[in-house]
Each structure stands twice: as C-alpha cells, then as structure tokens.
Amino acid sequence: MSITMEPNLQLNAVVENLNPFDNALSQLDVAVSHLGLDPNIHEILKYPQSQMTVHFPVKMDSEIIRVYTGYRVQHNRSRGPCKGGIRFSPNVDEDEVKALAMLMTWKCALLNVPFGGAKGAVTCDPRTLSLSETERLTRRFTSEIINFIGPEVDIPAPDMGTNAQTMAWMMDTYSMGKGRTVPACVTGKPVSIGGSEGRSDATGRGIVFVTREALKEWKMDITDITVAVQGFGNVGGVAARIFHEMGAKVVAVSDAVNGIYDPKGLDIPSLIACANRDGSLTNSRTGEPIGSKELLELKVDVLVPAAIENQITESNAHTIKARVVVEGANGPTTPGADQILRENDVFLIPDILANGGGVVVSYFEWVQDLQFFFWSEQQVNSKMEDIMTNAYREVRATALHEGVNMRLAAYLIAVRRVSDATSLRGIYP
Ligand code: GLU
C-alpha cells in the first residue's frame, strides 16, 4: 500500500532549517570531512567550552521592574582568550549566541589573531529603551558576568544593537567591580578611554579591502563598480561610506525599516547625516524606496548583506544577480543558499573573512590597552589592511589549490589552526 503525503506535509518536509547553530555545525562538518580531521577533535569543536545564562532585573524609567535574559558563550579558547561582541536584539536566543561564538573562533583563527571565539547577548529591543534604561541594563548585565570575562579570559566588543557607549559602561562597571581601571576588559570603547583609533570604521573598511582584492579577478577597480548594501548601521553604513569615498557607485542602501535606490548612485554622506539625525532613513529625500529584500535582487557588481542572519536563503538565492556577495553580517547566507549561489557563479566572500576587520582592530585595541601605548589611525588602518589583504589572498589560494569555494577554503584554514592548537596542547589531564 502506498501512502500519499498531504501536500502541506510535503512542503514541510523541505522547509529549510534556519537554526543558526545547526547551520554553523553543518559548515563545520563539511570542513572537518574535507580536512579528514580526527573525529575526537571534531567532537570537541562541536561544543562551546563554557556558557552562562543570566536572568536579571532592570528598573525601568516608569519604576516597573523587568527581568531580562542575557548570555555569554565561550566556544573555544585553545588559541588564546575568548573574543567576541555583545548584541542587544529582541529575538536573540541561546542557539544564535552559540552559533555566533563558534563563528568568532573561526574568524579569529583565520585572521590569525591570538583569540578563541565568544559571543554575548541580551534579549531586548534597544530601540524601545531610554538611554538611562540601556545604561542600567548594560551595567547590571556586566556585573552578572563579571567573573566570566576579563582581559586574559574573554573580551567583549560591540555587535548589533550595542556601540562604543555600551562598551564604556561595561568597562566602567567591570573596573568598579575590580577596584581599578581595566581598559583591556572590552574593545570598541571610545578613544578617550582607551579605545583604538580606527576601531569604529574597522569592520566597514575591512569589507572594502577584501572587495578590492576580489575585484582584481575581473581586472576591476573600486571606481568601476555598483554596490548595494543591506544594513545601514556600524557595518553597512560605514562600508557604504567608504565605498562611496573610494569612488564606487553605491546605488542602494537599506536600514531596518527603509531602503533607497538610485541607479545613478546615492549621496551617501547626506544619507548618513539623515540616519544620524533621525535614527532612520525615513526622511531622506534622495532616490526611490526599495524593500530590503528587493535590494538583494538588484543587478549590481557587489552586494553587501550587512544586516542580520538568514537573509539569503533557499527561497531567494536564485534571484541574486550580483557578481560578488560580500558578507558584512554574520551568517547572512544559509548553507542551502550558498550552494545555489555557487551553481549560479556568484562569487561569495564569507563572513569570517569579509567582516573580520572589526576583530582585527579589536586585537590592536587590546594590545594597546595592555601596553598603555597608543597608535595613530594611519598605523591601525595600514596594519589592518595588510592582515585583511593577506588573509584574502590565503583563502583565495586555498580555494584554487583545493578546488573549493571561498567559504570552505576559509573554514579549512581556520579549523585546521584550531585543531592544531588543540592537538599540540593535548587533552588535560
Ligand atoms: N562583533 C564583531 C564581530 O562579530 C566584533 C567582535 C570583536 O571585535 O571582538 O566580529
């Protein structure tokens, strides 16, 4: 007897898995099997080494008390202390933080900065919090995890929904708890309290550096290209600005609510002024409106998804017409979509390479704080440029040598480095 599935069950059977931790594990699986890695090492790498969940009260401006949930996950510390951002976002959960912590391990290994990966988050909507509520939430969260982090242990940084001010409050709370000023306990701080020159632009600038390297494949220069950027925060907004400054034609940008398109090229400085003034692109007077999903489908040379995870999925990957996709966000492309892009000859620069400029300059900031000796912006930018360009070339050479795509090539280098560190150190006791 044959059993016929109901049509909706058949549909369910092919629904794409968007769980970020499952997707991170499946990317690891592919790298491990290509490397022929020891299954014992694979087993170690699948799990975060430690994680902490906290539930903590915050007094709101109305005097009401709300309980928030926060996480800090340390994926792997075989190459050094853990490193990674803290995000404030309404839907963030444990699996997202675990996935992002694992990505940080690969990112730090690929860029060869001496850190393992971590990530933290508080489930909250920062747009609905006042400045003083945000400060109380940040300080209380920091004090909840104070013994889990530290300059030699785990060093947070900004991520989605957090910024230099958040890091200043974290540094102050940590320092108050320890009874001395500890600038190296977080990176991405304002320059006046031990932050690094060039840190706030670093992720966006790094995106432009790796794009410039990739364009050499087609004998193209930044001044020849059209660009669309999804996300107009510290990653997308800065990347759009630097592309524009370097002569590219940025034809579309979008923030969480609005997108703007002008095939003749947008006036990026005026859009940045508008976003700084109003907190959104709503009142900008240039270009025509475009949805942030439609933006992804534009026929441009370079598409930079720099907003959130799971933007290019199996359902829209076949609509991508860009020649190059540069992953500004962490995990914007699902593994299924990755394969579709590959079949359609879309060249993808993976997140752990493309957006690594931020953690590279975070490393410089940490070094400067530990030495109490500070560098000029020009020194920071040129050292970061070397690291990003060399990492790009290494990944490209591996991709060509192994006959694999850029994501797998980046994973091969990164996973191999972490696996070597684990084997060399051996298993304690
Ligand atoms: N949050 C950033 C990232 O995802 C920066 C992390 C850091 O600088 O530690 O790479």
Short mmCIF file of C-alpha atoms and ligand atoms in Angstrom, two decimals:
data_model
loop_
_atom_site.label_atom_id
_atom_site.label_comp_id
_atom_site.label_asym_id
_atom_site.label_seq_id
_atom_site.Cartn_x
_atom_site.Cartn_y
_atom_site.Cartn_z
CA MET A 1 0.00 0.00 0.00
CA SER A 2 1.42 3.37 -0.87
CA ILE A 3 0.98 6.28 1.46
CA THR A 4 0.41 9.66 -0.12
CA MET A 5 1.56 12.62 1.94
CA GLU A 6 -0.75 15.55 2.31
CA PRO A 7 0.52 18.48 0.22
CA ASN A 8 1.30 20.65 3.26
CA LEU A 9 3.31 17.83 4.84
CA GLN A 10 5.31 17.51 1.66
CA LEU A 11 6.02 21.21 1.86
CA ASN A 12 7.06 20.92 5.49
CA ALA A 13 9.45 18.14 4.60
CA VAL A 14 11.54 20.54 2.51
CA VAL A 15 11.36 23.61 4.71
CA GLU A 16 14.88 24.96 5.15
CA ASN A 17 16.45 24.72 8.60
CA LEU A 18 17.21 28.28 9.69
CA ASN A 19 18.57 27.39 13.14
CA PRO A 20 21.90 29.25 13.21
CA PHE A 21 23.67 26.72 15.44
CA ASP A 22 22.63 23.78 13.23
CA ASN A 23 23.91 25.72 10.23
CA ALA A 24 27.21 26.51 11.97
CA LEU A 25 27.62 22.81 12.82
CA SER A 26 26.91 21.77 9.24
CA GLN A 27 29.56 24.20 7.93
CA LEU A 28 32.00 22.70 10.45
CA ASP A 29 31.08 19.16 9.31
CA VAL A 30 31.96 19.96 5.71
CA ALA A 31 35.34 21.43 6.70
CA VAL A 32 36.14 18.53 9.03
CA SER A 33 35.38 15.94 6.40
CA HIS A 34 37.40 17.78 3.73
CA LEU A 35 40.36 18.03 6.12
CA GLY A 36 39.97 14.38 7.17
CA LEU A 37 40.18 15.61 10.77
CA ASP A 38 40.36 13.29 13.78
CA PRO A 39 36.74 12.62 14.92
CA ASN A 40 37.84 13.24 18.54
CA ILE A 41 38.86 16.79 17.65
CA HIS A 42 35.62 17.24 15.70
CA GLU A 43 33.69 16.23 18.81
CA ILE A 44 35.49 18.87 20.90
CA LEU A 45 34.88 21.62 18.34
CA LYS A 46 31.12 20.98 18.18
CA TYR A 47 30.51 22.29 21.71
CA PRO A 48 31.03 25.67 23.36
CA GLN A 49 33.59 25.25 26.15
CA SER A 50 31.55 27.29 28.61
CA GLN A 51 28.38 29.26 28.62
CA MET A 52 26.47 31.37 31.06
CA THR A 53 22.81 32.39 31.07
CA VAL A 54 21.64 35.12 33.43
CA HIS A 55 18.22 36.48 34.27
CA PHE A 56 18.45 39.88 35.85
CA PRO A 57 16.14 42.73 36.90
CA VAL A 58 16.31 46.25 35.49
CA LYS A 59 14.37 49.18 36.91
CA MET A 60 12.63 50.93 34.01
CA ASP A 61 12.07 54.71 33.94
CA SER A 62 8.43 54.05 34.95
CA GLU A 63 9.75 52.33 38.17
CA ILE A 64 8.43 48.99 36.85
CA ILE A 65 10.99 46.17 37.12
CA ARG A 66 11.59 43.96 34.09
CA VAL A 67 13.61 40.76 34.08
CA TYR A 68 15.92 40.33 31.09
CA THR A 69 17.82 37.27 29.87
CA GLY A 70 21.46 37.53 28.86
CA TYR A 71 24.04 35.08 27.55
CA ARG A 72 27.80 34.80 27.24
CA VAL A 73 29.11 31.79 25.33
CA GLN A 74 32.81 30.92 25.02
CA HIS A 75 33.24 28.49 22.19
CA ASN A 76 36.94 27.70 22.19
CA ARG A 77 39.98 29.03 23.98
CA SER A 78 42.72 26.82 22.58
CA ARG A 79 44.41 29.73 20.74
CA GLY A 80 44.02 32.37 23.46
CA PRO A 81 41.43 34.26 25.49
CA CYS A 82 37.93 34.37 24.02
CA LYS A 83 36.81 37.36 21.96
CA GLY A 84 33.52 38.47 20.51
CA GLY A 85 30.73 41.01 20.56
CA ILE A 86 27.67 41.56 22.73
CA ARG A 87 24.38 42.06 20.91
CA PHE A 88 21.16 43.61 22.15
CA SER A 89 18.37 42.26 19.98
CA PRO A 90 14.70 41.32 20.55
CA ASN A 91 14.80 37.79 19.15
CA VAL A 92 18.26 36.63 20.14
CA ASP A 93 18.38 33.23 21.86
CA GLU A 94 20.93 30.72 23.10
CA ASP A 95 21.38 28.94 19.76
CA GLU A 96 22.08 32.20 17.95
CA VAL A 97 24.74 33.14 20.53
CA LYS A 98 26.31 29.65 20.37
CA ALA A 99 26.47 29.86 16.56
CA LEU A 100 27.99 33.34 16.64
CA ALA A 101 30.56 32.28 19.27
CA MET A 102 31.65 29.43 17.01
CA LEU A 103 31.93 31.79 14.02
CA MET A 104 34.18 34.03 16.16
CA THR A 105 36.52 31.06 16.80
CA TRP A 106 36.91 30.55 13.04
CA LYS A 107 37.19 34.29 12.34
CA CYS A 108 39.97 34.82 14.91
CA ALA A 109 41.83 31.73 13.68
CA LEU A 110 41.52 32.71 10.01
CA LEU A 111 42.83 36.23 10.67
CA ASN A 112 45.45 34.74 12.96
CA VAL A 113 44.70 36.96 15.95
CA PRO A 114 45.51 35.09 19.19
CA PHE A 115 41.95 34.60 20.42
CA GLY A 116 39.26 31.98 20.66
CA GLY A 117 35.63 32.80 19.92
CA ALA A 118 32.88 34.09 22.19
CA LYS A 119 29.62 35.96 21.87
CA GLY A 120 27.14 37.53 24.25
CA ALA A 121 23.65 38.92 24.05
CA VAL A 122 20.75 40.34 25.96
CA THR A 123 17.28 39.64 24.61
CA CYS A 124 15.82 43.15 24.48
CA ASP A 125 14.72 45.72 21.93
CA PRO A 126 17.24 48.55 22.32
CA ARG A 127 15.06 50.89 20.22
CA THR A 128 12.38 50.85 22.92
CA LEU A 129 14.77 51.59 25.82
CA SER A 130 15.71 55.08 27.02
CA LEU A 131 19.39 55.94 27.38
CA SER A 132 19.27 55.53 31.15
CA GLU A 133 17.42 52.19 30.89
CA THR A 134 20.07 51.00 28.42
CA GLU A 135 22.80 52.06 30.83
CA ARG A 136 21.21 50.24 33.79
CA LEU A 137 20.65 47.12 31.67
CA THR A 138 24.25 47.18 30.41
CA ARG A 139 25.75 47.71 33.86
CA ARG A 140 23.64 45.03 35.53
CA PHE A 141 24.38 42.52 32.74
CA THR A 142 28.12 43.29 33.06
CA SER A 143 28.06 42.76 36.80
CA GLU A 144 26.21 39.44 36.32
CA ILE A 145 29.01 38.14 34.05
CA ILE A 146 31.91 39.99 35.72
CA ASN A 147 33.72 36.83 36.82
CA PHE A 148 33.19 35.15 33.44
CA ILE A 149 35.00 37.86 31.41
CA GLY A 150 38.27 39.84 31.72
CA PRO A 151 41.32 40.89 29.71
CA GLU A 152 43.00 37.48 29.98
CA VAL A 153 39.81 35.47 29.82
CA ASP A 154 37.16 36.80 27.48
CA ILE A 155 36.97 40.29 25.98
CA PRO A 156 33.59 41.61 24.76
CA ALA A 157 33.11 44.20 21.99
CA PRO A 158 30.17 45.90 20.26
CA ASP A 159 27.84 43.99 17.97
CA MET A 160 24.29 44.52 16.76
CA GLY A 161 22.39 47.00 18.98
CA THR A 162 25.48 47.99 21.02
CA ASN A 163 28.15 50.65 20.45
CA ALA A 164 31.13 52.49 21.95
CA GLN A 165 28.96 53.96 24.73
CA THR A 166 27.81 50.45 25.72
CA MET A 167 31.48 49.41 25.93
CA ALA A 168 32.30 52.49 28.06
CA TRP A 169 29.60 51.44 30.57
CA MET A 170 30.85 47.85 30.51
CA MET A 171 34.45 48.98 31.10
CA ASP A 172 33.38 51.25 33.95
CA THR A 173 31.23 48.58 35.62
CA TYR A 174 33.98 45.98 35.32
CA SER A 175 36.56 48.46 36.68
CA MET A 176 34.33 49.46 39.61
CA GLY A 177 33.90 45.79 40.49
CA LYS A 178 37.64 45.16 40.38
CA GLY A 179 38.64 48.37 42.16
CA ARG A 180 40.95 49.61 39.39
CA THR A 181 40.62 50.85 35.80
CA VAL A 182 40.87 47.90 33.39
CA PRO A 183 40.68 49.30 29.84
CA ALA A 184 41.57 45.95 28.21
CA CYS A 185 38.43 44.23 29.54
CA VAL A 186 36.40 45.27 26.46
CA THR A 187 37.24 46.66 23.00
CA GLY A 188 35.36 49.08 20.78
CA LYS A 189 35.48 51.74 23.53
CA PRO A 190 35.58 55.48 22.84
CA VAL A 191 39.15 56.59 22.04
CA SER A 192 39.28 58.89 25.08
CA ILE A 193 39.09 55.94 27.50
CA GLY A 194 41.47 53.52 25.80
CA GLY A 195 39.66 52.76 22.55
CA SER A 196 41.67 52.45 19.35
CA GLU A 197 41.78 54.93 16.52
CA GLY A 198 40.10 53.35 13.51
CA ARG A 199 38.02 50.80 15.50
CA SER A 200 34.60 52.27 14.74
CA ASP A 201 35.22 52.15 10.96
CA ALA A 202 37.20 48.89 11.03
CA THR A 203 34.55 46.36 10.01
CA GLY A 204 33.28 48.51 7.12
CA ARG A 205 36.80 49.38 6.00
CA GLY A 206 37.84 45.70 6.07
CA ILE A 207 34.86 44.87 3.82
CA VAL A 208 36.13 47.37 1.25
CA PHE A 209 39.70 45.99 1.47
CA VAL A 210 38.64 42.40 0.71
CA THR A 211 36.24 43.54 -2.02
CA ARG A 212 39.08 45.44 -3.68
CA GLU A 213 41.20 42.26 -3.69
CA ALA A 214 38.34 40.21 -5.15
CA LEU A 215 37.74 42.72 -7.95
CA LYS A 216 41.25 42.06 -9.25
CA GLU A 217 39.91 38.70 -10.51
CA TRP A 218 37.88 40.64 -13.08
CA LYS A 219 40.52 43.33 -13.53
CA MET A 220 38.12 45.78 -11.98
CA ASP A 221 38.73 48.65 -9.63
CA ILE A 222 36.52 50.08 -6.86
CA THR A 223 35.80 53.07 -9.14
CA ASP A 224 34.24 50.74 -11.77
CA ILE A 225 31.60 49.12 -9.59
CA THR A 226 27.99 49.45 -8.48
CA VAL A 227 27.21 48.42 -4.90
CA ALA A 228 24.08 47.64 -2.88
CA VAL A 229 24.29 47.47 0.92
CA GLN A 230 21.65 45.90 3.16
CA GLY A 231 22.02 47.35 6.67
CA PHE A 232 23.00 50.92 7.48
CA GLY A 233 24.50 50.56 10.96
CA ASN A 234 28.12 50.42 12.04
CA VAL A 235 28.92 47.80 9.41
CA GLY A 236 26.73 48.60 6.38
CA GLY A 237 26.69 52.39 6.86
CA VAL A 238 30.47 52.60 7.20
CA ALA A 239 31.07 50.22 4.27
CA ALA A 240 28.70 52.30 2.08
CA ARG A 241 30.53 55.49 3.09
CA ILE A 242 34.00 54.09 2.36
CA PHE A 243 32.90 52.55 -0.97
CA HIS A 244 31.49 55.97 -1.87
CA GLU A 245 34.65 57.80 -0.72
CA MET A 246 36.77 55.45 -2.82
CA GLY A 247 34.73 56.17 -5.95
CA ALA A 248 32.28 53.26 -6.19
CA LYS A 249 28.68 53.96 -7.20
CA VAL A 250 26.51 52.92 -4.23
CA VAL A 251 23.07 52.51 -5.83
CA ALA A 252 21.05 51.13 -2.91
CA VAL A 253 21.12 51.02 0.88
CA SER A 254 18.58 49.95 3.48
CA ASP A 255 18.16 50.13 7.24
CA ALA A 256 15.82 48.04 9.40
CA VAL A 257 12.76 49.91 8.03
CA ASN A 258 13.52 51.58 4.69
CA GLY A 259 15.54 51.06 1.57
CA ILE A 260 16.56 53.66 -1.02
CA TYR A 261 17.57 53.06 -4.62
CA ASP A 262 19.02 55.32 -7.28
CA PRO A 263 20.65 53.72 -10.33
CA LYS A 264 22.69 56.92 -10.81
CA GLY A 265 24.29 56.50 -7.35
CA LEU A 266 23.19 57.73 -3.92
CA ASP A 267 24.54 60.69 -1.99
CA ILE A 268 25.84 58.58 0.92
CA PRO A 269 27.08 61.45 3.15
CA SER A 270 23.61 63.01 3.14
CA LEU A 271 22.00 59.64 3.96
CA ILE A 272 24.41 59.21 6.87
CA ALA A 273 23.56 62.70 8.10
CA CYS A 274 19.86 61.79 7.87
CA ALA A 275 20.36 58.48 9.75
CA ASN A 276 22.40 60.23 12.47
CA ARG A 277 19.78 62.95 12.83
CA ASP A 278 16.59 60.82 12.76
CA GLY A 279 17.83 57.34 13.62
CA SER A 280 16.47 56.07 10.26
CA LEU A 281 16.44 56.75 6.52
CA THR A 282 12.70 57.54 6.56
CA ASN A 283 13.08 61.27 5.86
CA SER A 284 15.85 61.06 3.28
CA ARG A 285 14.98 62.96 0.14
CA THR A 286 17.04 61.08 -2.45
CA GLY A 287 16.31 58.01 -4.58
CA GLU A 288 13.20 55.85 -4.72
CA PRO A 289 12.04 53.49 -1.99
CA ILE A 290 13.04 49.84 -2.20
CA GLY A 291 12.37 46.93 0.17
CA SER A 292 15.37 45.43 1.90
CA LYS A 293 14.61 42.02 0.29
CA GLU A 294 14.23 43.60 -3.16
CA LEU A 295 17.57 45.32 -2.66
CA LEU A 296 19.21 41.89 -2.53
CA GLU A 297 17.92 41.15 -6.04
CA LEU A 298 19.44 44.19 -7.75
CA LYS A 299 21.80 43.65 -10.65
CA VAL A 300 24.92 45.18 -9.11
CA ASP A 301 28.58 44.24 -9.13
CA VAL A 302 28.82 43.96 -5.34
CA LEU A 303 26.10 43.11 -2.85
CA VAL A 304 26.88 43.54 0.85
CA PRO A 305 24.32 41.90 3.19
CA ALA A 306 25.31 43.68 6.41
CA ALA A 307 22.15 43.40 8.50
CA ILE A 308 21.22 40.10 10.15
CA GLU A 309 21.36 36.30 9.68
CA ASN A 310 19.42 34.26 7.13
CA GLN A 311 18.82 36.96 4.52
CA ILE A 312 19.85 34.87 1.52
CA THR A 313 18.03 31.56 1.82
CA GLU A 314 16.95 28.75 -0.48
CA SER A 315 13.84 30.77 -1.30
CA ASN A 316 15.58 33.86 -2.70
CA ALA A 317 19.14 32.73 -3.57
CA HIS A 318 18.20 32.14 -7.23
CA THR A 319 17.10 35.81 -7.50
CA ILE A 320 20.55 37.18 -6.59
CA LYS A 321 22.07 38.88 -9.64
CA ALA A 322 25.18 40.41 -8.06
CA ARG A 323 28.57 39.27 -9.31
CA VAL A 324 30.10 39.30 -5.81
CA VAL A 325 28.40 38.88 -2.42
CA VAL A 326 30.46 40.22 0.49
CA GLU A 327 29.04 39.02 3.82
CA GLY A 328 29.11 42.04 6.14
CA ALA A 329 26.74 40.40 8.64
CA ASN A 330 27.49 37.13 10.42
CA GLY A 331 25.63 34.23 8.80
CA PRO A 332 23.52 36.15 6.23
CA THR A 333 23.55 33.17 3.82
CA THR A 334 22.19 29.72 4.68
CA PRO A 335 24.13 26.60 3.59
CA GLY A 336 21.37 25.76 1.06
CA ALA A 337 21.53 29.25 -0.42
CA ASP A 338 25.30 29.02 -0.54
CA GLN A 339 25.05 26.09 -2.90
CA ILE A 340 22.55 27.87 -5.16
CA LEU A 341 24.83 30.94 -5.37
CA ARG A 342 27.72 28.69 -6.29
CA GLU A 343 25.73 26.97 -9.04
CA ASN A 344 24.86 30.44 -10.39
CA ASP A 345 28.52 31.54 -10.35
CA VAL A 346 28.03 34.21 -7.72
CA PHE A 347 31.39 34.77 -6.04
CA LEU A 348 30.97 34.92 -2.25
CA ILE A 349 33.40 36.36 0.29
CA PRO A 350 32.40 34.64 3.55
CA ASP A 351 31.60 36.46 6.80
CA ILE A 352 34.57 35.12 8.78
CA LEU A 353 36.84 36.82 6.26
CA ALA A 354 34.76 39.76 4.99
CA ASN A 355 33.74 41.28 8.33
CA GLY A 356 36.93 40.39 10.22
CA GLY A 357 38.35 43.95 10.16
CA GLY A 358 36.43 44.67 13.38
CA VAL A 359 38.05 41.95 15.43
CA VAL A 360 41.47 42.68 13.92
CA VAL A 361 41.33 46.26 15.20
CA SER A 362 39.84 44.96 18.47
CA TYR A 363 43.02 42.93 18.79
CA PHE A 364 45.07 46.09 18.20
CA GLU A 365 42.98 47.90 20.84
CA TRP A 366 43.57 45.13 23.39
CA VAL A 367 47.32 45.17 22.70
CA GLN A 368 47.43 48.99 23.05
CA ASP A 369 45.46 48.82 26.33
CA LEU A 370 47.72 46.14 27.79
CA GLN A 371 50.78 48.24 26.91
CA PHE A 372 49.25 51.67 27.63
CA PHE A 373 50.84 52.77 24.35
CA PHE A 374 48.66 54.04 21.52
CA TRP A 375 48.94 54.04 17.72
CA SER A 376 47.83 56.57 15.09
CA GLU A 377 44.80 55.88 12.87
CA GLN A 378 47.10 55.59 9.89
CA GLN A 379 49.15 52.86 11.65
CA VAL A 380 45.98 51.00 12.64
CA ASN A 381 44.46 51.16 9.14
CA SER A 382 47.59 50.09 7.35
CA LYS A 383 48.25 47.14 9.70
CA MET A 384 44.61 46.06 9.31
CA GLU A 385 44.85 46.41 5.52
CA ASP A 386 47.87 44.06 5.49
CA ILE A 387 46.09 41.44 7.60
CA MET A 388 42.86 41.59 5.56
CA THR A 389 44.58 41.54 2.18
CA ASN A 390 46.89 38.69 3.15
CA ALA A 391 44.00 36.70 4.62
CA TYR A 392 42.03 37.21 1.39
CA ARG A 393 44.98 36.00 -0.69
CA GLU A 394 45.50 32.98 1.55
CA VAL A 395 41.83 31.99 1.30
CA ARG A 396 41.81 32.52 -2.48
CA ALA A 397 44.97 30.44 -2.91
CA THR A 398 43.48 27.65 -0.77
CA ALA A 399 40.23 27.77 -2.76
CA LEU A 400 42.12 27.39 -6.03
CA HIS A 401 44.51 24.76 -4.70
CA GLU A 402 41.78 22.61 -3.14
CA GLY A 403 39.19 23.29 -5.84
CA VAL A 404 36.66 24.55 -3.27
CA ASN A 405 34.60 27.72 -2.75
CA MET A 406 35.79 30.65 -0.66
CA ARG A 407 33.73 29.74 2.42
CA LEU A 408 35.07 26.22 2.60
CA ALA A 409 38.60 27.48 1.92
CA ALA A 410 38.32 29.95 4.83
CA TYR A 411 37.00 27.17 7.08
CA LEU A 412 39.80 24.81 6.04
CA ILE A 413 42.42 27.32 7.17
CA ALA A 414 40.61 28.28 10.38
CA VAL A 415 39.53 24.83 11.53
CA ARG A 416 42.99 23.45 10.81
CA ARG A 417 44.58 26.15 13.03
CA VAL A 418 42.21 25.48 15.93
CA SER A 419 42.60 21.73 15.53
CA ASP A 420 46.41 22.04 15.51
CA ALA A 421 46.33 24.17 18.67
CA THR A 422 44.08 21.62 20.37
CA SER A 423 46.34 18.69 19.41
CA LEU A 424 49.55 20.49 20.36
CA ARG A 425 48.22 21.42 23.77
CA GLY A 426 46.82 17.90 24.29
CA ILE A 427 43.95 16.91 26.49
CA TYR A 428 44.21 17.82 30.17
CA PRO A 429 44.86 15.97 32.49
N1 GLU B 1 31.08 41.89 16.89
C1 GLU B 1 32.16 41.91 15.97
C2 GLU B 1 32.21 40.64 15.15
O1 GLU B 1 31.24 39.94 15.01
C3 GLU B 1 33.47 42.27 16.61
C4 GLU B 1 33.97 41.32 17.64
C5 GLU B 1 35.19 41.84 18.39
O2 GLU B 1 35.75 42.85 17.98
O3 GLU B 1 35.55 41.22 19.38
O4 GLU B 1 33.21 40.33 14.55
#
